[in-house]
XYZ file of C-alpha atoms in Angstrom:
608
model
C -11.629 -13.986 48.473
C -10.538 -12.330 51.871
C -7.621 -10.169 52.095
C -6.963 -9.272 55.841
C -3.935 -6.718 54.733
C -6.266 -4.965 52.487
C -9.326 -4.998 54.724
C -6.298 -2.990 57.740
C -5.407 -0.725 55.184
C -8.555 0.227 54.431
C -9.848 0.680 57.826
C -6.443 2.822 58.779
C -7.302 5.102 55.935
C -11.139 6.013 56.931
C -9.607 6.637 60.631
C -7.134 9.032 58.957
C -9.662 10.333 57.065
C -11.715 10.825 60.040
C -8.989 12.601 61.857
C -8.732 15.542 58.852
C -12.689 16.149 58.779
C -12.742 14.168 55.521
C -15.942 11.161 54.824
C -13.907 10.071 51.496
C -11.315 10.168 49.272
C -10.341 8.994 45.834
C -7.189 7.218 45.248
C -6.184 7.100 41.017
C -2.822 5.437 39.753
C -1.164 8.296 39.148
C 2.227 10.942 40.327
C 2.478 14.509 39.727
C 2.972 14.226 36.102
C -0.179 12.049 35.330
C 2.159 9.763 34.286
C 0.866 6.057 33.243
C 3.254 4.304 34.861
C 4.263 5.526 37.909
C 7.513 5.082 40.410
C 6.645 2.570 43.635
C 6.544 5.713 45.635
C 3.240 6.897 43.640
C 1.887 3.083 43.701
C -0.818 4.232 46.019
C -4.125 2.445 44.837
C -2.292 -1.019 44.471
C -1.172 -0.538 48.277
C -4.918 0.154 49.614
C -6.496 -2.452 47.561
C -4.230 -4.920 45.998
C -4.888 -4.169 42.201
C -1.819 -4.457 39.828
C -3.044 -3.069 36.712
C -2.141 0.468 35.202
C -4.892 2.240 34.760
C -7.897 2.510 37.567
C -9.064 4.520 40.413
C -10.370 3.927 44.281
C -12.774 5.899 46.184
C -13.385 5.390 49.599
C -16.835 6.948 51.800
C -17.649 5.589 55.224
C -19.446 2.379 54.660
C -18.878 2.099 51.000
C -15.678 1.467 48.555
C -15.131 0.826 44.938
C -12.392 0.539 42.311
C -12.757 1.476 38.932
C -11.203 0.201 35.749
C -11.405 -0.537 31.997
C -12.126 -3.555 29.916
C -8.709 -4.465 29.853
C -8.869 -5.400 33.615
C -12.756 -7.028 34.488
C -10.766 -10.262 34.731
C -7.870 -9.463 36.800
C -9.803 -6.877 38.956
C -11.533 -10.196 40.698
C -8.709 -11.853 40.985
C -6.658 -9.053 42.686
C -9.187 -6.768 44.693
C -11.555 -8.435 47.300
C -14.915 -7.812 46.342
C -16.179 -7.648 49.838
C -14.271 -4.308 50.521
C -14.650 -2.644 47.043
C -17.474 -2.761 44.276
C -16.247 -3.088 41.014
C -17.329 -0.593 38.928
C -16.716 -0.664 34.434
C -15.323 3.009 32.805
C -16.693 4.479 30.784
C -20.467 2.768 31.955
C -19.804 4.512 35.146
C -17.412 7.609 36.313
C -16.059 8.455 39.608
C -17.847 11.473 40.021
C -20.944 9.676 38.673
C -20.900 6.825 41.217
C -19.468 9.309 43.984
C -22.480 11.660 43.372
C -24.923 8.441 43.868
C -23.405 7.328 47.162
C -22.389 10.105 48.777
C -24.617 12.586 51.773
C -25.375 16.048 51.722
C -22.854 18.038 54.149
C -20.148 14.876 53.419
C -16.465 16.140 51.983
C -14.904 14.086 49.928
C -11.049 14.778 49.867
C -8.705 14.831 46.989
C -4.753 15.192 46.137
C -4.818 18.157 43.724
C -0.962 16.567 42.537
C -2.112 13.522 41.108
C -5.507 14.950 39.166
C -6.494 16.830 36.091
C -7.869 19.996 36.230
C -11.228 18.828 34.266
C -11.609 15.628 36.398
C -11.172 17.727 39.624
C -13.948 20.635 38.238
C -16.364 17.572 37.030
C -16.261 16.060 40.102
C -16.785 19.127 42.344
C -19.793 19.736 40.376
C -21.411 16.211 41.164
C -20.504 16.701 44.718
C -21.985 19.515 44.814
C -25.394 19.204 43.178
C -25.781 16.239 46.589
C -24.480 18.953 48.785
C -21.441 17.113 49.372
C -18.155 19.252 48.850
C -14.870 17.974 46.969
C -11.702 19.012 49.329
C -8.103 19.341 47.909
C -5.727 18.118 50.662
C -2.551 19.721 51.820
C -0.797 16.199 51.574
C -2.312 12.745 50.768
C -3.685 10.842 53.665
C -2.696 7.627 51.833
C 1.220 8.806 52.804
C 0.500 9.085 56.813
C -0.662 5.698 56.886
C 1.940 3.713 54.499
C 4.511 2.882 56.749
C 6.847 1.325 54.394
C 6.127 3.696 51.463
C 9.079 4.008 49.173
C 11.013 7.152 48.520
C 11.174 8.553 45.137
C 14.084 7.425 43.259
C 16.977 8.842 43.740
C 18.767 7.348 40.297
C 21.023 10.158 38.550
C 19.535 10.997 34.840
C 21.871 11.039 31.677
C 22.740 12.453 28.623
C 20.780 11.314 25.256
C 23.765 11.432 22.649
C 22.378 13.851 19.492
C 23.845 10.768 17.464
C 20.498 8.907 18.861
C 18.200 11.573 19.318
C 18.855 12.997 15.709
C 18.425 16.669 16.751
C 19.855 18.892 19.380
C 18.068 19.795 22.627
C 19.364 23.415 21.842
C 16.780 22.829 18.643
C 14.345 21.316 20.188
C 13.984 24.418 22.909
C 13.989 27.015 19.910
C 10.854 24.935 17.979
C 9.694 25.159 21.509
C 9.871 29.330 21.696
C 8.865 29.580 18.004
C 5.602 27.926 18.744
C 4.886 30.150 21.850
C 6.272 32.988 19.931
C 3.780 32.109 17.318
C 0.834 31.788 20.446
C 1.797 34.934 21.735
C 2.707 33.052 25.291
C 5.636 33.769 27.482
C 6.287 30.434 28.947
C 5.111 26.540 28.741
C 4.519 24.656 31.688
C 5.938 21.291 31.378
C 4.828 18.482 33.379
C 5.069 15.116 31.322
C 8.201 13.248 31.842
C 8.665 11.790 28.992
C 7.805 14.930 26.857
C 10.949 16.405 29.495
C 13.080 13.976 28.473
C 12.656 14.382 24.954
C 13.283 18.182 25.063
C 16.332 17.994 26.899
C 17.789 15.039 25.843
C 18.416 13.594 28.726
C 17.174 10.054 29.820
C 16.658 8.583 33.546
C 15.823 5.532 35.554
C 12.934 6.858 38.079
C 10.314 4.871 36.095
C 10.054 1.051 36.180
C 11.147 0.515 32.245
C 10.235 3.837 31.104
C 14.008 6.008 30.483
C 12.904 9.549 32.752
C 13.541 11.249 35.239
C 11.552 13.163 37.448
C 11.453 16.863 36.960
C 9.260 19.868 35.939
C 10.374 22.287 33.372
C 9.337 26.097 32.329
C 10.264 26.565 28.893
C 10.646 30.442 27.806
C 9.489 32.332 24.503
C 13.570 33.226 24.545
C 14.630 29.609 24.181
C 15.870 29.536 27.876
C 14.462 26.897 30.165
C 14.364 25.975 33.934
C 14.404 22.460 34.698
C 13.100 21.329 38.587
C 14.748 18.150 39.615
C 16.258 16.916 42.419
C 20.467 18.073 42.743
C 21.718 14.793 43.776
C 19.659 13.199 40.017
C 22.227 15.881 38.223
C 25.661 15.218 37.157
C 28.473 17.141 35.421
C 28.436 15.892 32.218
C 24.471 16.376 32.111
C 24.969 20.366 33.535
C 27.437 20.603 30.931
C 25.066 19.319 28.173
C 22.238 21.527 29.335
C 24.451 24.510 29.248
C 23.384 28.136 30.749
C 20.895 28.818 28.880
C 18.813 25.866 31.409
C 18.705 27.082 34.947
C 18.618 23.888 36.807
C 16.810 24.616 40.835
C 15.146 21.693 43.290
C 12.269 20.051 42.164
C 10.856 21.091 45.463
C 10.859 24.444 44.275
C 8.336 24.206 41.100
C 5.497 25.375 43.207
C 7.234 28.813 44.204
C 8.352 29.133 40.645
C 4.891 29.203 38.880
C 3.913 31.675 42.083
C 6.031 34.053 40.063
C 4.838 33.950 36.419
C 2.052 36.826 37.623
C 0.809 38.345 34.915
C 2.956 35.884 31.972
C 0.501 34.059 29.278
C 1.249 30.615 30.256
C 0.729 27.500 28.085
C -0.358 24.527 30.622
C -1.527 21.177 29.196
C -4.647 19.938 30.996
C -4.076 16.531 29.763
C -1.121 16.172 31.619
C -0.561 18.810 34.253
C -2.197 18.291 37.357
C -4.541 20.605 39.204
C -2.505 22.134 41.590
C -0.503 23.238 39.089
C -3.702 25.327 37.306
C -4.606 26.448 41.408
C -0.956 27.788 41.528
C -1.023 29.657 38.336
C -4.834 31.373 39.157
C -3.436 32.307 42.393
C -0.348 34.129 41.176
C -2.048 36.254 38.739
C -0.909 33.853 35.646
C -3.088 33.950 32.530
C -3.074 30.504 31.632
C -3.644 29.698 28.290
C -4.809 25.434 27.441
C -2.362 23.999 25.210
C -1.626 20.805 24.330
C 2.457 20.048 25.481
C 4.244 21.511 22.619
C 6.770 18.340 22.914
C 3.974 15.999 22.180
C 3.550 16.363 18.207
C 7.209 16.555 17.196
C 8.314 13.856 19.666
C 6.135 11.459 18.110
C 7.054 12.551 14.290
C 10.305 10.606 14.422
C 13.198 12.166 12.785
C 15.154 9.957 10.424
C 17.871 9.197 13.014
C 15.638 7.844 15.430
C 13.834 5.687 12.784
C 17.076 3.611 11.740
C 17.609 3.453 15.203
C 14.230 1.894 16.327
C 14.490 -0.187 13.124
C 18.177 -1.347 14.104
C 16.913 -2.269 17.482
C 13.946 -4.238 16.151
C 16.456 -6.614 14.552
C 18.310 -7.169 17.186
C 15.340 -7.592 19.441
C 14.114 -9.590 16.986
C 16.612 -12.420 17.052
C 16.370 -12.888 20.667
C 12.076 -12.872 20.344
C 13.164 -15.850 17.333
C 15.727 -17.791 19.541
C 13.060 -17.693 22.424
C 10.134 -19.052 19.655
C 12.714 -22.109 19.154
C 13.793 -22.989 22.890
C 9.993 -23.084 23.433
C 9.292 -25.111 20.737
C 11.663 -27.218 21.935
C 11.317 -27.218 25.883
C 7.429 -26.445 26.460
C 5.856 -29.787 25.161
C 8.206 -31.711 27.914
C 6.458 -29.651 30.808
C 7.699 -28.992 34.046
C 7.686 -24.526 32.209
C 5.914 -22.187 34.088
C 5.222 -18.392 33.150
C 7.869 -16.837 34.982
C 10.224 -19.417 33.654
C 9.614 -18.536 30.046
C 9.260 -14.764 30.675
C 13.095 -15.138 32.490
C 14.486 -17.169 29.356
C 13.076 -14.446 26.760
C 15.548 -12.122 29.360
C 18.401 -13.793 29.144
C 18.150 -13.977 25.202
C 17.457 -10.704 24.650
C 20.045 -9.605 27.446
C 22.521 -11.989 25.321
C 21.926 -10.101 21.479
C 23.840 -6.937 23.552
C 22.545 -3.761 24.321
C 19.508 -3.941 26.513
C 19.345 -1.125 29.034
C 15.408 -2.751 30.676
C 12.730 -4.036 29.434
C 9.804 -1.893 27.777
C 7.267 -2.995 30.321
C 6.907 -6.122 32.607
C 6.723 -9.171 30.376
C 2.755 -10.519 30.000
C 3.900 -13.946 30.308
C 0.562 -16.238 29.817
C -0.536 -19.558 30.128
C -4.050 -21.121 28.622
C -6.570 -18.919 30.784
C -4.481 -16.461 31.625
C -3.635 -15.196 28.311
C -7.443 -14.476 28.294
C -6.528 -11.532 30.342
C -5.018 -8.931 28.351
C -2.725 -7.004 30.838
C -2.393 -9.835 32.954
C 0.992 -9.728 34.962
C 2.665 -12.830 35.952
C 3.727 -12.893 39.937
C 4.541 -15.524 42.050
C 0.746 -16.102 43.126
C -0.065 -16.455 39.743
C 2.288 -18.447 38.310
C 1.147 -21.619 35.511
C 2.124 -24.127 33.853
C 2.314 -23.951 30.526
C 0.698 -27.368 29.869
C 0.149 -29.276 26.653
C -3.019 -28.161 24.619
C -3.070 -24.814 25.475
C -2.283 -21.409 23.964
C 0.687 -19.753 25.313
C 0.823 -15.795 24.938
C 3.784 -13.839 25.490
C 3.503 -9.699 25.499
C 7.419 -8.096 25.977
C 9.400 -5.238 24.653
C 13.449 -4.314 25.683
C 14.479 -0.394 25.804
C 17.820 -0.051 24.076
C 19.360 2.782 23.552
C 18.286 3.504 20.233
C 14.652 1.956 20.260
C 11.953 0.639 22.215
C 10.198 -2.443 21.310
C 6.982 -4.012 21.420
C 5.911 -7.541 20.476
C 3.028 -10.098 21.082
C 3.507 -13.812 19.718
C 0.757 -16.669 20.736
C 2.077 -20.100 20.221
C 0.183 -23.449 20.810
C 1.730 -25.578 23.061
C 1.091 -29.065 21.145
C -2.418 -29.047 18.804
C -4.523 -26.315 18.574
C -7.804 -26.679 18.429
C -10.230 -26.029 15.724
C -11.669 -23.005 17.560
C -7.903 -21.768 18.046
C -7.504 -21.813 14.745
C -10.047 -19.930 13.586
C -9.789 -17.119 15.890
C -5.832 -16.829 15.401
C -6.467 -16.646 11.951
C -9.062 -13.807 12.453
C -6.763 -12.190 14.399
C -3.734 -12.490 11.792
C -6.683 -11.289 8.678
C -7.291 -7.996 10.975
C -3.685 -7.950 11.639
C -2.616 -8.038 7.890
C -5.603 -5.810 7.008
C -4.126 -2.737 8.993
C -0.810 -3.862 8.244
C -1.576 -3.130 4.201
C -3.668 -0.021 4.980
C -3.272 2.968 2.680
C -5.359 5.951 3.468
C -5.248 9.735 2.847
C -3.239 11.953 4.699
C -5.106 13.459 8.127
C -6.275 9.968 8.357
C -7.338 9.199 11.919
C -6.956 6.342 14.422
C -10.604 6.166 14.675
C -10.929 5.420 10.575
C -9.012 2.551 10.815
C -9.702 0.445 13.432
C -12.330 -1.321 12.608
C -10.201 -3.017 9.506
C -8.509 -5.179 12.348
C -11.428 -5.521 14.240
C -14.081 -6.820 10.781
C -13.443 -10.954 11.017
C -13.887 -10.724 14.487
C -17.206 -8.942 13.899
C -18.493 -11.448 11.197
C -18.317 -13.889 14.257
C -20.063 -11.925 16.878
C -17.142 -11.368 18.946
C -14.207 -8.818 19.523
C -11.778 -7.434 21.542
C -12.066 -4.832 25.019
C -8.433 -2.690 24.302
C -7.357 -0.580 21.270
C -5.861 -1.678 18.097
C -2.811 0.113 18.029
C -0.925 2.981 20.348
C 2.234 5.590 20.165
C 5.650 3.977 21.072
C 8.383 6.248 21.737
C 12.229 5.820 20.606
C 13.904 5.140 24.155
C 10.574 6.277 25.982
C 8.119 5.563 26.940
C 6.139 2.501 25.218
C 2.776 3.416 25.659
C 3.496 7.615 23.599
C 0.537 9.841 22.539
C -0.761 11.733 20.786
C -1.564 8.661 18.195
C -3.715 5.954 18.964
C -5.812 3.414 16.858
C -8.899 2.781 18.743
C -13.071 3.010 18.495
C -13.692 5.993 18.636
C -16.807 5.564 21.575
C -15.161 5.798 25.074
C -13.746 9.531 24.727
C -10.232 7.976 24.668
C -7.403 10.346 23.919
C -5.780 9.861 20.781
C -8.327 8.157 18.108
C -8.804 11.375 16.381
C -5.665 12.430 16.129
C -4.773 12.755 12.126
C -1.674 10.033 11.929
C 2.023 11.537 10.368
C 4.443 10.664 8.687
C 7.149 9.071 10.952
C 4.671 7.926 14.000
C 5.408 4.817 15.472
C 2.142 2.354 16.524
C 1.500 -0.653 17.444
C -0.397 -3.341 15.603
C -1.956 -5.706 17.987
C -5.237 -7.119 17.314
C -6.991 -9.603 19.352
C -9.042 -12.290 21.002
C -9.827 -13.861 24.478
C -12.205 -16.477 25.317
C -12.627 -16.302 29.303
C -11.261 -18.674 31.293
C -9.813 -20.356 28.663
C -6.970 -18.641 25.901
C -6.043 -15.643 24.741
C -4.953 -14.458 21.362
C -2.921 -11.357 20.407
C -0.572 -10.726 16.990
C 1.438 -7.597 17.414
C 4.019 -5.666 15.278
C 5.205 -2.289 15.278
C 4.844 -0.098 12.493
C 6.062 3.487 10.996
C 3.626 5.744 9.601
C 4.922 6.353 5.995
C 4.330 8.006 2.634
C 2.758 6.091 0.227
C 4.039 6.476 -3.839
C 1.200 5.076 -5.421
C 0.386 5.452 -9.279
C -1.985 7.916 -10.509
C -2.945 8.666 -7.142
C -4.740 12.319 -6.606
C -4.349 12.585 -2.772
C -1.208 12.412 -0.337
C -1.316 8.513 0.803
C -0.061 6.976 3.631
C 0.402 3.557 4.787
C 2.513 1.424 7.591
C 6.395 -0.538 7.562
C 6.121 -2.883 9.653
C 9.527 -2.923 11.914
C 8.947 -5.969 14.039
C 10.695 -9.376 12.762
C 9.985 -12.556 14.576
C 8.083 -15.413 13.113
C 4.159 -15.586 13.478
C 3.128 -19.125 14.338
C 1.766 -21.238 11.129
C 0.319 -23.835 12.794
C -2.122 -21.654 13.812
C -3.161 -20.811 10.589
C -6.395 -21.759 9.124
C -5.464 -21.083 5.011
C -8.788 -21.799 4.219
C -9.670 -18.532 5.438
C -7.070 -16.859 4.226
C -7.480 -14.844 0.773
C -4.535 -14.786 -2.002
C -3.498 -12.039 -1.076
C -3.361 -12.265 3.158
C -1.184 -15.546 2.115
C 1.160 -13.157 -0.080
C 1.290 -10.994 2.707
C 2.253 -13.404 5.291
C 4.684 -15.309 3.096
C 6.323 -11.865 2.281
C 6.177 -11.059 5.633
C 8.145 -14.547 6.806
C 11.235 -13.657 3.669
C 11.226 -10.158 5.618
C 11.854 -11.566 9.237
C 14.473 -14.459 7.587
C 16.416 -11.603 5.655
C 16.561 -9.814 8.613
C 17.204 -12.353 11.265
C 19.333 -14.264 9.313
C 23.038 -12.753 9.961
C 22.554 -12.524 13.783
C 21.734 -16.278 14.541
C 24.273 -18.794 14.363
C 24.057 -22.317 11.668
C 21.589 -24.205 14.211
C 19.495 -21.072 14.478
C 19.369 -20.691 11.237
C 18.003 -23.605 9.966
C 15.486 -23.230 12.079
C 14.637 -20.051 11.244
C 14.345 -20.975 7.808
C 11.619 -23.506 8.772
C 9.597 -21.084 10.858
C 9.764 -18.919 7.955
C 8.792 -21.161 5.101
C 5.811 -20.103 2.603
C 2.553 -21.447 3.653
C 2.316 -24.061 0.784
C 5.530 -25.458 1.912
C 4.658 -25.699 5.468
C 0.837 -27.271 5.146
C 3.167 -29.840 3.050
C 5.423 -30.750 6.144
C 3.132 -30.339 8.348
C 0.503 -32.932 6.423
C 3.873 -35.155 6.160
């Protein structure tokens, strides 16, 4: 693979580079909230070297590049980034600063944009440097900018008002549980970087984020309840100064940095997970005493209140119905050929835009045919494009964002017969599906404990899957929402050991992928909820599932299903039919009922 654009980009950067004194510099996917998913201003690492995932990092010396990524992405890393300009390097085998302290010289400065890295990352690093003599540099503004000459600007899309009849509690409220808990610290002030935890707190919602509902903005939240929000004047609007009332002084985002120059001598709670290290720089240089705190918004915004659970659940329905009508039309058009990816992922639009009420979509649809559903944040573009051909597994990721839920849901279909081998790695997949699914564990539980039920049947086999089991979804946020994550817990990743509550949302997505040929995912979202159980001498917990669309039986091995999987997935069907039922037309219907039939009844027609 040669990519000429890439290669230019590359070379303009180590001449800029040059110019500033600099021998390197590391480029992550990241803004100046350490966001996930970031606007197309802050899409700085796909512009230098071509790689559309959303997670990974560049670095860049004199004669020497690599980018660095996850499990999720050794596929799609080779297929995107040319392998003559950048080594590919695995995380967590290998770290930046690990790989930057074997490459780099003594005397060589590596440079770095203190606005879109963590405090810890930026320390660690600096210490690998310097133990080669090499020095980490923070820049004054990111060299990657003076050579983009088409970079996007920031968005400049006006936020709005979350209605308390969604959110379920008052951003007044949410501000005083906010100054209780510094109260309670003995802290003066919160620093408050994350945009989604902003948008929860305020209760306001924006479009700056492909499919994610923020805005940009900083916020200092005060032990007195008062707050000052940092976002740009032309983003506000009446009824949104209105709904913040005086008691939120609203200035320029621009002017965050000169505001924490002024907390000297405050106790200031700053979250090192998501506040960059400028931001820790500032504070030290002003006199702050900064105090490491997780965001205070993180806990209660993922502990759903019971509004914004019959929301999410009322949203799943209707998402639901289109996800069911889509299932048929395939059904019905993909055996003819002459469907492609994109095709497919722009019908399963236009149904859900049809049920009403879709503001976006949750993230960009993972639309995938045969091999490429054997990558498992592959995104469909119009160099990747395929048919979806006869005899092949067909995997489609998608969520919508309404305004009272955000949803998540993987179904894998065949496209005519499945094979033998299909078969008995979907049904895996379903067996550590339902296993989680059916869970009930003892409060304080963690992610950790309970990821290897999805994970067992794939282990009796010798195989298994590179991406966690199950992560935080927000209501109207952001898809991918901490603190909650079910995972291994090898890897350091943030999240497996946090104890699960009451009113979380996760995801329940289990899977398989054979390279170069399928991919196989089952996912659901479910609600963390209390468990009455009989005699039982410990608080229990166990999962609702929320997501209704049917899973695909001829997939199903039943051989290796036990009794009670088959009750499970038969109950599961009645579920999605109840559900379903009222918003699909006679046709519809009838179908439905079909796709939804217990297993006995549909080995029968099937056989017939």
């Amino acid at each position: 693979m040669s990519s000429p654009v890439h290669a230019d980009r590359l070379t303009r950067l180590r001449a800029e580079l040059a110019k500033r004194g600099l021998d390197g510099f590391v480029v992550p996917i990241s803004d100046e909230h350490m966001s996930e998913y970031v606007g197309a201003y802050a899409q700085r690492m796909a512009w230098l070297t071509g790689f559309g995932g959303s997670a990974g990092t560049a670095a860049v010396l004199p004669a020497k590049a690599a980018v660095f990524i996850d499990g999720r992405y050794t596929v799609q890393v080779r297929d995107q980034v040319d392998g003559a300009l950048f080594d590919y390097v695995g995380v967590p085998q290998s770290s930046v600063a690990e790989w930057l302290g074997a490459n780099v010289s003594a005397g060589q400065k590596v440079g770095y944009d203190p606005w879109l890295h963590g405090i810890d990352w930026a320390n660690g690093t600096a210490a690998a440097l310097k133990a080669k003599g090499a020095e980490l540099v923070a820049v004054d503004s990111n060299p990657i900018d003076a050579v983009w000459d088409d970079q996007p600007a920031p968005s400049d899309a006006v936020v709005a008002v979350h209605d308390v009849k969604l959110a379920g509690q008052s951003a007044v409220d949410k501000r005083q549980v906010i100054a209780d808990w510094l109260k309670d610290k003995g802290l003066d002030t919160a620093v408050m970087t994350a945009l989604d935890s902003i948008a929860w707190t305020f209760n306001i919602r924006g479009a700056d984020v492909s499919h994610t509902p923020v805005g940009l903005a900083f916020a200092l939240l005060h032990a007195d309840a008062t707050a000052d929000l940092f976002i740009a004047p032309e983003k506000m609007t009446d009824a949104v100064r209105a709904h913040l009332g005086n008691s939120v002084r609203i200035h320029d985002r621009d002017a965050f940095e000169a505001a924490l120059a002024a907390l000297e001598g405050r106790q200031v709670a700053v979250d090192p997970g998501s506040a960059v290290a400028a931001i820790f720089t500032a504070l030290d240089a002003a006199g702050a005493k900064v105090a490491r705190h997780r965001d205070p918004a993180v806990l209660p915004k993922a502990i759903k209140n019971a509004t914004e659970l019959n929301g999410t659940r009322a949203a799943h329905v209707r998402d639901g119905v289109a996800v069911a009508r889509f299932l048929q039309w395939m059904e019905d058009v993909a055996p003819q050929g002459g469907l492609d990816e994109l095709g497919a992922a722009a019908k399963l639009r236009d149904f859900r835009e049809a049920g009403g009420g879709l503001v976006d979509l949750s993230f960009d649809t993972i639309s995938a045919a045969g091999p490429n559903g054997a990558l498992p944040h592959y995104k469909v573009d119009e160099n990747t494009n395929r048919a979806i051909e006869t005899g092949t597994l067909y995997l489609v990721d998608s969520g919508g964002q309404y305004a009272d839920g955000t949803t998540d849901i993987t179904r894998t279909i065949a496209i005519g017969q499945p094979t033998a081998e299909m078969r008995r790695r979907f049904t895996q997949v379903l067996k550590g599906h339902i296993a989680l699914a059916m869970a009930r564990f003892p409060k304080g539980t963690r992610g950790s404990q309970l990821d290897i039920l999805a994970r067992q049947y794939l282990w009796a086999d010798g195989v298994d899957y590179a991406h966690g089991t199950g992560h935080g979804v927000g209501t109207y946020l952001a898809v991918h929402e901490g603190p909650q994550r079910i995972a291994k817990p090898a890897g350091g990743q943030a999240g497996t050991e946090e104890p699960l509550h009451a009113g979380m949302i996760l995801s329940n997505e289990p899977g398989y992928y054979k390279a170069g040929h399928f991919g196989i995912r089952i996912e659901n979202l479910v609600i963390v909820t209390p468990q009455s159980i009989d005699g039982a001498e410990e608080d229990m917990l166990g999962f609702e599932t929320i997501t209704f669309a049917p899973i695909a039986q001829n997939l199903v091995d039943t051989a290796l299903l036990s009794p009670a999987e088959a009750d499970w997935f038969d109950a599961y069907h009645a579920q999605v039919f109840e559900k379903l039922a009222p918003g699909m037309d006679e046709g519809d219907r009838a179908w439905l009922e079909a796709a939804c039939a217990p297993l006995d009844r549909t080995l029968a027609a099937l056989a017939a």
